[in-house]
Coordinates of C-alpha atoms in Angstrom, one line a residue:
M23 CA 3.7 38.1 -26.9
E24 CA 7.0 36.6 -25.7
D25 CA 9.0 34.5 -28.2
F26 CA 9.5 30.9 -27.1
S27 CA 11.7 29.8 -30.0
P28 CA 13.7 26.7 -29.0
R29 CA 17.1 28.4 -29.5
F30 CA 19.5 28.2 -26.5
P31 CA 20.6 31.6 -25.3
A32 CA 23.8 33.1 -24.0
A33 CA 24.3 33.9 -20.4
G34 CA 21.8 36.3 -19.0
E35 CA 19.0 35.5 -21.5
R36 CA 15.8 33.7 -20.8
D37 CA 16.2 29.9 -21.4
P38 CA 13.0 28.2 -22.5
R39 CA 14.3 25.0 -21.0
F40 CA 14.5 26.3 -17.5
G41 CA 12.4 29.5 -17.5
K42 CA 14.7 31.7 -15.5
V43 CA 17.8 33.8 -16.1
Q44 CA 20.8 31.5 -16.3
K45 CA 24.1 32.5 -14.7
R46 CA 27.0 30.5 -16.0
K47 CA 29.4 29.0 -13.5
R48 CA 32.5 27.0 -14.0
E49 CA 32.0 23.3 -13.6
H50 CA 34.3 23.0 -10.6
D51 CA 32.3 25.6 -8.7
C52 CA 29.1 23.4 -8.7
T53 CA 29.9 21.8 -5.3
T54 CA 29.7 25.3 -3.7
A55 CA 26.4 26.3 -5.3
S56 CA 23.4 26.6 -3.1
S57 CA 20.0 25.0 -3.7
E58 CA 16.7 26.7 -3.2
S59 CA 16.8 25.5 0.4
G60 CA 20.1 27.2 0.9
K61 CA 22.1 24.1 1.5
P62 CA 25.3 23.2 -0.4
T63 CA 24.8 20.7 -3.2
D64 CA 27.2 18.3 -4.7
C65 CA 26.9 17.6 -8.4
T66 CA 27.4 13.9 -7.8
T67 CA 23.9 13.8 -6.3
G68 CA 22.4 14.6 -9.7
S69 CA 20.8 17.9 -8.5
I70 CA 22.6 20.3 -10.9
R71 CA 23.0 20.7 -14.6
N72 CA 26.7 21.3 -15.1
G73 CA 27.1 24.7 -13.5
D74 CA 23.6 26.2 -14.1
L75 CA 21.7 27.4 -11.0
V76 CA 21.0 24.4 -8.8
D77 CA 17.6 22.8 -9.3
N78 CA 16.6 19.5 -8.0
L79 CA 16.3 17.1 -11.0
E80 CA 14.2 14.8 -8.9
K81 CA 11.5 17.3 -8.2
Q82 CA 8.0 15.9 -8.5
F83 CA 5.2 17.4 -10.4
G84 CA 1.6 16.4 -10.3
Y85 CA 0.9 12.9 -8.7
F86 CA 2.9 9.7 -8.8
S87 CA 1.2 6.8 -10.7
T88 CA 1.3 4.6 -7.6
S89 CA -0.8 7.0 -5.6
G90 CA -3.9 6.6 -7.8
Q91 CA -4.7 10.3 -7.1
G92 CA -5.1 13.3 -9.3
V93 CA -5.1 12.6 -13.0
W94 CA -4.3 8.9 -12.4
G95 CA -7.8 8.5 -11.0
E96 CA -9.2 9.9 -14.2
L97 CA -7.2 7.8 -16.7
S98 CA -8.3 4.3 -17.6
K99 CA -6.2 1.4 -16.4
Q100 CA -5.2 0.7 -20.0
V101 CA -4.0 4.2 -20.7
A102 CA -2.1 4.3 -17.3
S103 CA -0.5 1.0 -18.0
K104 CA 0.6 2.0 -21.5
L105 CA 2.2 5.2 -20.1
S106 CA 4.0 3.3 -17.4
E107 CA 5.5 1.1 -20.1
R108 CA 6.4 3.8 -22.6
V109 CA 7.7 6.7 -20.5
Y110 CA 11.3 6.6 -19.4
A111 CA 13.7 8.6 -17.3
I112 CA 16.9 9.5 -19.2
A113 CA 20.1 11.0 -17.7
A114 CA 23.4 12.1 -19.1
F115 CA 26.6 11.5 -17.1
K116 CA 30.1 12.8 -17.4
G117 CA 32.0 10.2 -15.5
D118 CA 30.0 9.5 -12.3
K119 CA 28.4 13.0 -12.3
M120 CA 24.8 13.4 -13.6
I121 CA 24.8 16.4 -16.0
C122 CA 21.2 16.4 -17.0
S123 CA 18.0 14.4 -16.4
C124 CA 14.8 14.5 -18.4
S125 CA 12.0 12.2 -19.7
G126 CA 11.2 10.5 -22.9
I127 CA 8.7 8.2 -24.6
I128 CA 9.1 5.1 -26.9
I129 CA 8.3 6.0 -30.5
H130 CA 9.9 3.1 -32.3
W131 CA 10.6 -0.5 -31.6
K132 CA 12.2 -3.4 -33.5
P133 CA 13.5 -6.6 -32.1
R134 CA 16.4 -5.8 -29.7
L135 CA 16.2 -2.0 -30.2
I136 CA 14.1 0.7 -28.6
T137 CA 14.0 4.4 -29.7
L138 CA 13.0 7.1 -27.3
L139 CA 12.0 10.7 -28.2
T140 CA 13.4 13.3 -25.7
S141 CA 14.8 16.7 -25.5
A142 CA 18.2 17.6 -27.0
S143 CA 19.0 19.5 -23.8
L144 CA 20.1 16.1 -22.6
V145 CA 23.3 16.3 -24.7
R146 CA 23.7 19.9 -25.6
S147 CA 27.1 21.3 -25.0
F148 CA 27.3 23.7 -22.0
H149 CA 30.2 25.6 -23.6
D150 CA 28.7 25.9 -27.1
E151 CA 25.0 25.4 -27.4
S152 CA 25.2 24.9 -31.2
K153 CA 27.0 21.6 -30.5
I154 CA 26.5 18.5 -28.4
S155 CA 28.8 17.0 -25.8
E156 CA 30.6 14.0 -27.2
D157 CA 31.9 12.5 -24.0
L158 CA 28.6 11.8 -22.2
T159 CA 27.2 8.5 -21.0
I160 CA 23.5 8.1 -21.4
R161 CA 21.4 5.8 -19.2
V162 CA 17.7 5.1 -19.3
W163 CA 15.1 3.3 -17.2
N164 CA 11.5 3.2 -16.2
E165 CA 9.2 1.3 -13.8
Y166 CA 10.1 -2.1 -15.4
Y167 CA 13.8 -1.8 -16.5
Q168 CA 16.9 -1.6 -14.5
Y169 CA 19.6 0.7 -15.8
A170 CA 20.3 0.4 -19.5
D171 CA 23.2 2.0 -21.3
A172 CA 21.9 4.1 -24.3
W173 CA 23.3 6.2 -27.1
L174 CA 22.3 9.3 -29.1
E175 CA 21.0 8.1 -32.5
Q176 CA 19.7 11.4 -34.1
Y177 CA 19.2 15.0 -32.9
D178 CA 17.9 18.3 -34.1
L179 CA 19.3 21.2 -32.0
H180 CA 17.0 23.7 -33.8
H181 CA 13.9 22.0 -32.5
N182 CA 15.5 20.6 -29.4
I183 CA 14.7 17.0 -30.3
A184 CA 16.9 14.0 -29.7
L185 CA 16.4 10.3 -30.4
V186 CA 18.0 7.9 -28.0
N187 CA 18.5 4.2 -28.7
F188 CA 19.0 1.3 -26.2
Q189 CA 19.0 -2.4 -26.5
A190 CA 16.4 -4.5 -24.7
P191 CA 15.2 -8.0 -25.1
G192 CA 11.5 -8.7 -25.5
C193 CA 9.0 -6.4 -27.0
A194 CA 7.7 -2.8 -26.5
S195 CA 4.6 -1.0 -27.5
P196 CA 5.5 2.4 -29.0
A197 CA 3.4 5.5 -28.8
S198 CA 1.9 6.3 -32.2
L199 CA 2.7 9.7 -33.7
Q200 CA 0.7 9.1 -36.8
H201 CA -2.9 9.1 -35.4
K202 CA -5.7 11.5 -36.6
E203 CA -6.7 12.9 -33.2
Q204 CA -6.4 16.7 -33.0
L205 CA -6.0 19.2 -30.1
E206 CA -7.9 22.4 -29.9
S207 CA -7.8 25.3 -27.5
G208 CA -9.4 24.1 -24.3
S209 CA -8.7 20.4 -24.9
K210 CA -7.8 18.5 -21.7
V211 CA -4.3 17.1 -21.7
V212 CA -1.9 15.2 -19.5
A213 CA 1.9 15.9 -19.1
V214 CA 3.9 12.8 -18.1
G215 CA 7.4 12.4 -16.8
C216 CA 9.6 10.0 -14.9
L217 CA 12.2 10.6 -12.2
F218 CA 15.5 9.0 -12.9
N219 CA 16.8 8.0 -9.4
S220 CA 13.4 6.7 -8.1
R221 CA 11.9 5.6 -11.4
K222 CA 8.6 7.1 -10.3
L223 CA 6.1 8.0 -13.0
M224 CA 4.3 11.2 -12.5
A225 CA 1.6 13.2 -14.3
T226 CA -0.4 16.3 -14.1
S227 CA -3.4 17.5 -16.1
G228 CA -4.4 20.8 -17.7
I229 CA -5.8 22.4 -20.8
V230 CA -4.4 23.6 -24.1
M231 CA -4.1 27.3 -24.6
D232 CA -3.6 29.5 -27.6
K233 CA -0.7 29.0 -30.0
L234 CA 2.4 31.2 -29.8
S235 CA 3.6 32.5 -33.2
R236 CA 7.2 32.3 -34.3
S237 CA 9.0 34.4 -36.9
D238 CA 9.9 31.4 -39.1
G239 CA 6.3 30.3 -39.4
E240 CA 6.5 27.4 -36.9
E241 CA 4.5 27.4 -33.7
F242 CA 4.8 26.3 -30.1
I243 CA 1.7 25.6 -28.0
V244 CA 1.1 26.4 -24.3
S245 CA -0.7 24.2 -21.8
T246 CA -1.6 24.8 -18.2
C247 CA 0.2 21.6 -17.2
K248 CA 2.9 22.6 -14.7
V249 CA 6.0 20.3 -15.0
S250 CA 9.3 20.2 -13.3
K251 CA 12.7 20.0 -15.1
A252 CA 12.4 16.2 -14.9
G253 CA 9.4 16.6 -17.2
T254 CA 11.4 18.2 -20.0
G255 CA 11.2 15.9 -23.0
G256 CA 8.2 14.0 -21.6
P257 CA 5.1 13.5 -23.6
L258 CA 1.9 15.5 -23.6
V259 CA -1.1 13.2 -24.2
D260 CA -4.9 13.4 -24.2
F261 CA -7.0 11.3 -21.8
N262 CA -7.2 8.5 -24.4
G263 CA -3.4 8.2 -24.4
F264 CA -2.8 9.7 -27.8
F265 CA 0.5 11.5 -28.1
H266 CA 0.3 15.3 -29.0
G267 CA 3.6 16.8 -28.2
M268 CA 6.8 17.1 -26.2
N269 CA 7.0 19.3 -23.1
F270 CA 9.6 21.9 -22.1
Y271 CA 10.0 23.3 -18.7
D272 CA 9.3 26.9 -17.9
V273 CA 8.7 28.7 -14.6
E274 CA 5.7 30.7 -15.8
Q275 CA 4.0 28.2 -18.2
T276 CA 4.6 24.9 -20.0
I277 CA 5.2 25.0 -23.7
F278 CA 5.2 21.9 -25.9
L279 CA 6.5 21.1 -29.4
P280 CA 3.4 19.9 -31.3
R281 CA 3.2 16.5 -32.9
N282 CA 3.1 17.7 -36.5
I283 CA 6.5 19.4 -36.1
I284 CA 8.0 16.4 -34.4
L285 CA 6.8 14.2 -37.2
K286 CA 8.5 16.4 -39.8
C287 CA 11.7 16.2 -37.9
I288 CA 11.6 12.5 -37.5
E289 CA 10.7 12.0 -41.2
R290 CA 13.9 13.9 -42.0
F291 CA 15.7 11.4 -39.7
G292 CA 14.2 8.5 -41.7
I293 CA 13.5 6.7 -38.5
F294 CA 10.3 5.1 -39.8
R295 CA 11.9 4.0 -43.1
A296 CA 14.1 1.1 -43.8
E297 CA 16.7 3.2 -45.3
N298 CA 17.7 5.2 -42.2
K299 CA 20.3 7.9 -42.9
Q300 CA 23.7 7.3 -41.4
G301 CA 26.3 10.0 -40.5
G302 CA 25.9 13.7 -40.0
H303 CA 24.1 15.9 -42.4
C304 CA 22.4 19.3 -42.5
A305 CA 19.1 19.8 -44.4
G306 CA 17.1 23.0 -44.5
G307 CA 19.0 24.4 -41.4
I308 CA 18.1 21.3 -39.4
I309 CA 21.2 19.9 -37.7
T310 CA 21.0 16.1 -37.5
R311 CA 23.4 13.4 -36.8
S312 CA 23.4 9.6 -36.2
T313 CA 25.7 8.4 -33.5
N314 CA 25.3 4.7 -33.6
N315 CA 28.7 4.0 -32.0
G316 CA 29.6 1.5 -34.7
V317 CA 26.7 -0.8 -33.8
N318 CA 25.7 -3.0 -36.7
G319 CA 21.9 -3.7 -36.9
S320 CA 22.2 -6.7 -39.2
P321 CA 20.6 -9.9 -37.9
D322 CA 23.9 -11.8 -37.6
S323 CA 25.7 -9.1 -35.7
C324 CA 25.9 -8.9 -31.9
L325 CA 24.2 -5.7 -30.9
Y326 CA 25.3 -5.6 -27.3
P327 CA 28.5 -3.9 -26.0
Q328 CA 30.6 -6.2 -24.0
A329 CA 29.9 -4.5 -20.7
C330 CA 26.2 -4.9 -21.4
V331 CA 26.7 -8.6 -22.2
D332 CA 28.6 -9.1 -19.0
R333 CA 25.9 -7.5 -17.0
I334 CA 23.2 -9.6 -18.7
H335 CA 25.2 -12.8 -18.1
E336 CA 25.5 -11.9 -14.4
N337 CA 21.8 -11.2 -14.3
L338 CA 20.9 -14.5 -16.0
R339 CA 23.1 -16.6 -13.7
S340 CA 21.6 -14.9 -10.6
R341 CA 18.2 -16.1 -11.9
S342 CA 19.3 -19.6 -12.7
Y343 CA 18.7 -19.0 -16.4
P344 CA 20.8 -20.5 -19.2
L345 CA 23.2 -18.3 -21.2
P346 CA 22.4 -17.7 -24.9
T347 CA 25.1 -18.4 -27.4
K348 CA 25.0 -14.7 -28.4
F349 CA 22.6 -11.7 -28.0
C350 CA 21.7 -11.1 -31.6
G351 CA 19.3 -11.9 -34.3
G352 CA 16.3 -11.5 -31.9
M353 CA 17.1 -14.4 -29.6
V354 CA 14.6 -14.4 -26.8
L355 CA 14.2 -16.4 -23.6
V356 CA 11.1 -18.7 -23.4
N357 CA 9.7 -20.0 -20.1
G358 CA 11.1 -17.3 -17.9
F359 CA 9.4 -16.2 -14.7
E360 CA 8.9 -12.6 -15.9
E361 CA 6.4 -13.1 -18.7
K362 CA 3.0 -11.5 -18.3
F363 CA -0.1 -13.6 -19.1
P364 CA -0.9 -13.2 -22.9
N365 CA -4.2 -12.7 -24.7
M366 CA -4.9 -14.9 -27.8
D367 CA -3.6 -12.1 -30.1
G368 CA -0.3 -12.0 -28.2
T369 CA -0.9 -8.8 -26.3
C370 CA -0.6 -8.7 -22.6
G371 CA -3.7 -9.8 -20.7
D372 CA -5.5 -7.6 -18.2
G373 CA -8.2 -9.9 -16.8
L374 CA -8.8 -7.6 -13.8
N375 CA -10.8 -5.4 -16.2
Q376 CA -13.5 -8.1 -16.0
L377 CA -13.9 -7.6 -12.3
S378 CA -15.6 -4.9 -10.3
K379 CA -13.4 -2.2 -8.7
E380 CA -13.9 -3.7 -5.2
V381 CA -13.0 -7.2 -6.3
A382 CA -10.0 -6.1 -8.2
S383 CA -8.8 -4.0 -5.2
N384 CA -9.1 -6.9 -2.8
L385 CA -7.3 -9.2 -5.2
S386 CA -4.5 -6.7 -5.6
R387 CA -4.0 -6.8 -1.8
S388 CA -4.3 -10.6 -1.6
V389 CA -2.0 -11.7 -4.4
V390 CA 1.8 -11.7 -3.7
S391 CA 4.9 -13.0 -5.5
L392 CA 7.5 -15.3 -3.9
A393 CA 11.0 -16.5 -4.8
S394 CA 13.3 -19.0 -3.3
F395 CA 17.1 -18.4 -3.1
S396 CA 20.2 -20.4 -2.5
G397 CA 22.7 -17.7 -1.4
K398 CA 22.2 -14.8 -4.0
R399 CA 21.0 -17.1 -6.7
R400 CA 17.2 -17.3 -7.3
L401 CA 16.0 -20.8 -8.0
F402 CA 12.2 -20.4 -8.4
A403 CA 9.6 -17.6 -8.6
C404 CA 5.8 -18.0 -8.4
T405 CA 2.6 -16.4 -7.1
G406 CA 0.7 -16.9 -3.9
I407 CA -2.5 -15.7 -2.2
V408 CA -2.7 -14.5 1.4
I409 CA -4.9 -16.4 3.7
E410 CA -5.4 -16.7 7.5
Y411 CA -4.3 -20.1 8.8
N412 CA -4.3 -20.9 12.5
L413 CA -4.5 -17.2 13.4
C414 CA -1.4 -16.6 11.4
T415 CA -0.9 -14.6 8.1
S416 CA 0.2 -17.2 5.5
V417 CA 0.6 -17.4 1.8
L418 CA -0.9 -20.4 -0.1
T419 CA 1.4 -21.2 -3.0
S420 CA 3.0 -24.1 -5.0
A421 CA 5.4 -26.5 -3.4
S422 CA 7.6 -26.1 -6.5
L423 CA 9.0 -23.1 -4.7
V424 CA 10.9 -25.2 -2.2
R425 CA 11.6 -28.4 -4.1
S426 CA 15.2 -29.5 -4.2
S427 CA 16.8 -28.9 -7.6
E428 CA 18.6 -32.2 -7.2
D429 CA 15.6 -34.3 -6.1
E430 CA 12.1 -33.0 -6.8
N431 CA 10.7 -35.5 -4.3
R432 CA 12.5 -33.7 -1.5
I433 CA 12.2 -30.3 0.2
D434 CA 15.3 -28.1 0.3
D435 CA 15.3 -26.8 3.9
N436 CA 18.2 -24.4 3.3
L437 CA 16.4 -22.1 0.9
R438 CA 15.6 -18.5 1.7
I439 CA 12.1 -17.4 0.8
E440 CA 11.4 -13.8 -0.1
V441 CA 7.8 -12.5 -0.5
R442 CA 7.1 -9.4 -2.5
L443 CA 4.1 -7.6 -1.1
P444 CA 1.6 -5.5 -3.1
N445 CA 3.4 -2.3 -2.0
K446 CA 6.6 -3.8 -3.5
Q447 CA 8.2 -4.3 -0.1
Y448 CA 10.0 -7.6 0.5
V449 CA 9.6 -9.7 3.6
I450 CA 11.2 -13.1 4.6
G451 CA 8.8 -16.0 4.5
K452 CA 9.1 -19.3 6.5
L453 CA 7.8 -22.6 5.2
Q454 CA 5.0 -23.8 7.5
H455 CA 3.6 -26.8 5.8
C456 CA 4.1 -28.6 2.5
S457 CA 2.5 -31.4 0.4
L458 CA 4.7 -32.5 -2.4
H459 CA 2.0 -34.9 -3.5
Y460 CA -0.5 -32.1 -4.1
N461 CA 2.1 -29.5 -4.8
I462 CA 0.8 -27.2 -2.0
A463 CA 2.9 -25.1 0.4
L464 CA 2.1 -22.7 3.2
V465 CA 4.5 -19.9 3.8
N466 CA 4.2 -17.8 7.0
I467 CA 4.9 -14.0 6.8
V468 CA 4.5 -11.1 9.2
A469 CA 1.1 -9.4 9.1
S470 CA 0.9 -6.1 7.1
P471 CA -1.8 -3.5 6.8
Y472 CA -1.2 -3.6 3.0
L473 CA -2.5 -7.2 2.9
H474 CA -6.1 -8.5 2.5
A475 CA -6.6 -12.2 3.5
A476 CA -8.7 -14.1 1.0
S477 CA -11.4 -16.4 2.2
L478 CA -11.5 -20.0 1.0
N479 CA -14.7 -20.8 2.9
H480 CA -17.7 -20.1 0.7
Q481 CA -20.5 -22.3 -0.7
V482 CA -20.4 -21.1 -4.3
Q483 CA -20.5 -24.0 -6.8
F484 CA -18.8 -23.9 -10.2
E485 CA -19.6 -25.7 -13.5
S486 CA -18.0 -26.1 -16.9
G487 CA -18.3 -22.8 -18.8
S488 CA -18.2 -20.6 -15.8
E489 CA -16.2 -17.4 -16.4
V490 CA -13.0 -17.2 -14.4
V491 CA -9.9 -15.1 -14.0
A492 CA -6.4 -16.3 -13.3
V493 CA -4.2 -13.8 -11.4
G494 CA -0.4 -13.7 -10.9
R495 CA 2.2 -11.2 -9.7
I496 CA 5.6 -11.0 -11.3
F497 CA 8.4 -11.2 -8.7
A498 CA 11.0 -9.2 -10.7
V499 CA 8.8 -6.1 -11.1
G500 CA 6.0 -6.6 -8.5
K501 CA 3.3 -6.1 -11.1
L502 CA -0.1 -7.9 -11.2
T503 CA -1.0 -9.8 -14.4
A504 CA -4.3 -11.5 -15.1
I505 CA -6.2 -13.3 -17.8
S506 CA -9.8 -14.3 -18.2
G507 CA -11.3 -17.6 -19.5
T508 CA -13.8 -20.3 -18.7
L509 CA -13.8 -23.6 -16.8
T510 CA -13.6 -26.7 -19.0
D511 CA -14.3 -30.5 -18.6
K512 CA -10.9 -31.3 -20.1
R513 CA -8.7 -33.5 -18.0
S514 CA -5.2 -32.4 -17.2
K515 CA -2.3 -34.5 -18.4
F516 CA -0.6 -34.2 -15.0
D517 CA -0.5 -37.2 -12.7
C518 CA -3.0 -35.8 -10.2
T519 CA -6.4 -36.9 -11.4
E520 CA -8.3 -34.5 -9.1
L521 CA -7.0 -31.5 -11.1
R522 CA -9.4 -29.5 -13.3
T523 CA -8.6 -27.1 -16.2
S524 CA -9.5 -23.6 -17.5
T525 CA -8.9 -21.8 -20.7
C526 CA -6.9 -19.1 -18.9
K527 CA -3.4 -19.1 -20.4
I528 CA -0.9 -18.2 -17.7
R529 CA 2.9 -18.2 -17.6
K530 CA 5.4 -19.8 -15.2
G531 CA 5.3 -16.8 -12.9
G532 CA 1.6 -17.5 -12.3
I533 CA 2.2 -20.9 -10.8
G534 CA 0.6 -21.0 -7.3
G535 CA -1.7 -18.0 -8.2
P536 CA -5.4 -18.0 -7.6
L537 CA -8.2 -18.8 -10.0
V538 CA -11.3 -16.8 -9.1
D539 CA -14.8 -16.1 -10.4
L540 CA -16.0 -12.7 -11.4
D541 CA -17.2 -12.0 -7.8
G542 CA -13.7 -12.8 -6.5
H543 CA -14.6 -16.2 -5.0
F544 CA -11.6 -18.5 -4.8
I545 CA -11.9 -21.5 -7.1
G546 CA -8.5 -23.1 -7.0
M547 CA -4.7 -22.7 -7.4
N548 CA -3.1 -22.6 -10.9
F549 CA -0.3 -24.6 -12.3
Y550 CA 1.4 -24.1 -15.6
D551 CA 1.2 -26.2 -18.7
E552 CA 1.7 -25.1 -22.3
E553 CA -1.5 -26.6 -23.6
E554 CA -4.0 -25.7 -20.9
T555 CA -4.0 -24.4 -17.3
P556 CA -4.6 -27.0 -14.7
F557 CA -5.7 -26.0 -11.2
I558 CA -6.2 -27.8 -7.9
P559 CA -9.8 -27.1 -6.8
R560 CA -10.7 -25.4 -3.5
N561 CA -12.2 -28.4 -1.8
L562 CA -9.0 -30.4 -2.2
I563 CA -6.9 -27.5 -0.9
L564 CA -9.2 -27.2 2.2
E565 CA -8.7 -30.9 2.9
C566 CA -4.9 -30.5 2.7
L567 CA -5.1 -27.5 5.1
R568 CA -7.1 -29.6 7.6
R569 CA -4.5 -32.3 7.5
F570 CA -1.7 -29.8 7.9
E571 CA -3.0 -29.1 11.4
T572 CA -1.9 -32.5 12.6
E573 CA 1.1 -33.3 10.4
R574 CA 3.8 -31.3 8.5
S575 CA 3.1 -32.8 5.1
I576 CA 0.6 -35.3 3.7
A577 CA 1.8 -38.8 4.1
A578 CA 2.3 -40.5 0.7
D579 CA 4.2 -43.4 -0.7
M580 CA 7.3 -41.8 -2.1
C581 CA 7.2 -44.1 -5.1
N582 CA 3.7 -42.8 -6.0
L583 CA 4.1 -39.1 -5.6
N584 CA 2.4 -37.1 -8.3
R585 CA 4.8 -35.4 -10.7
W586 CA 4.5 -31.6 -11.3
P587 CA 6.6 -30.8 -14.3
V588 CA 7.8 -27.2 -14.9
P589 CA 9.2 -26.4 -18.3
K590 CA 12.8 -25.3 -18.4
P591 CA 13.8 -21.9 -19.8
Y592 CA 15.6 -21.9 -23.2
W593 CA 16.7 -19.4 -25.9
V594 CA 15.2 -19.4 -29.4
Y595 CA 15.1 -17.4 -32.6
P596 CA 11.3 -16.5 -33.0
A597 CA 9.9 -17.2 -36.4
A598 CA 9.7 -14.2 -38.7
S599 CA 5.9 -14.4 -38.5
D600 CA 6.1 -13.7 -34.7
W601 CA 7.4 -10.2 -35.3
D602 CA 5.4 -7.3 -36.7
M603 CA 7.8 -4.5 -37.6
D604 CA 5.0 -1.9 -37.9
M605 CA 4.3 0.6 -35.2
N606 CA 1.4 -1.5 -33.8
V607 CA 3.4 -4.3 -32.4
K608 CA 2.0 -7.8 -32.1
V609 CA 4.3 -10.4 -30.7
D610 CA 3.9 -14.0 -29.6
M611 CA 4.3 -13.4 -25.9
R612 CA 5.7 -17.0 -25.3
A613 CA 8.8 -15.5 -26.9
A614 CA 8.8 -12.4 -24.8
T615 CA 11.9 -12.2 -22.6
L616 CA 12.5 -11.1 -19.1
T617 CA 13.7 -7.7 -18.0
L618 CA 17.5 -8.0 -18.1
L619 CA 19.0 -4.5 -18.4

């Protein structure tokens, strides 16, 4: 049986990372190398690994998560969602040239800092495979994050393991390596990876095969999952989402380093202990090193490099958010537009699970996100629902989208409205009608086959205690978020006396989003309040729409307009009780921040 030891061979030997005979070329020859298609390839495109035979680092394997096909149709929504949040694409650059690209998964989180497990191939020196390259720039991202600068924290060249750290506001849910689930020969598994340039998450399924023995007593395992080079370092999980190993690319078969060996390596790193080892050391032949680049993890230190701070400041200004005094000590942004709806325990809500597959599918095609811009600066973001109005495709949403920042009793006609569709494409919207008194707006958009117009005309009646679901779509990432609850008799504290309330706890990004029953019938449009969620009921919306047919906005005494307060964003230090430093993270989502990096 062939030896799949994770050593890294000299020229002409089989390399378990790439599964083919590697011919060394000088780095400056890479622009003349030919790809499998026979076309010249430039290393700035990210399609080569520093002189190895050219191989497309963006090559797909299995199915993309957005397709809903293949293994994604077999995984539960919860498992698929967790994988999309935890699996990252990681790339190493020398200057502007991509040297290597692979995948990784979150294994550790603490406020401001995320640790990814990946392959040491990311940083291994091309000239001396017993060493790492010191002059590389590491970047990471997944479906939710923009580019983030990262650094190598620990590595083990013997087992081809690397831990990569990067700083990110908010919270993350790591994969647990310390569960009790076991794999056996024939077990069904899923190999997951992420493409760097496109951020597309992909996966393929297979089964576990027999173990391969090694001379030193340790073992690799083979699965029938076929991954591309982009899947190197990516996780192997079961259909319940439990982590079981890290994949390595090979032409003939996919081997993975099992979880028990990974755990032993990470225990040597001390990553799960408070007293993390610092500096290089060698223990039992395992080469490890911490490269924290002088970053101090104390609560009073600023963890962000200046370039990262400048980028975050620019991002905040572009979203009309205030700047924090400093990015340290776990400061988080409250009342941003990017927060998902939370459950009572602080986890992210998924109220769509309460609905049938057909109802959830229709809602996913009906609910869009909107944002208003003054130049390049975003002023407001919210949710809307697609309806047919006067034979046009329109979005029903909140008039807060177009209110003047200087005078909330006036519409700003100079704003640009962008609408993010369910397929994540953007279209320009045009304000059709608006009622500042009832905080309702209609935005016209071009028709799209991706959209499903919701019906507001039904005869279903609703009473206190009825089960309902509030739905929103986050403009920054295009993701749906939903939370379930019940209708209540409680009066809203807003001026509008016709409003009703529900126990659904939404966030600011859900303003203008629909409240529906479990059959998908439209009940009303949500507004945001910290204590309860008020909504304007369907009958009042229909009355406004009828009046829109004869006048642009509902006539009202300007002195008696209803007020529709929207809380301002601000930065806070969350209380110590809000953070759980264990692997199972529970965080007060009111303190969860937006995606900045």
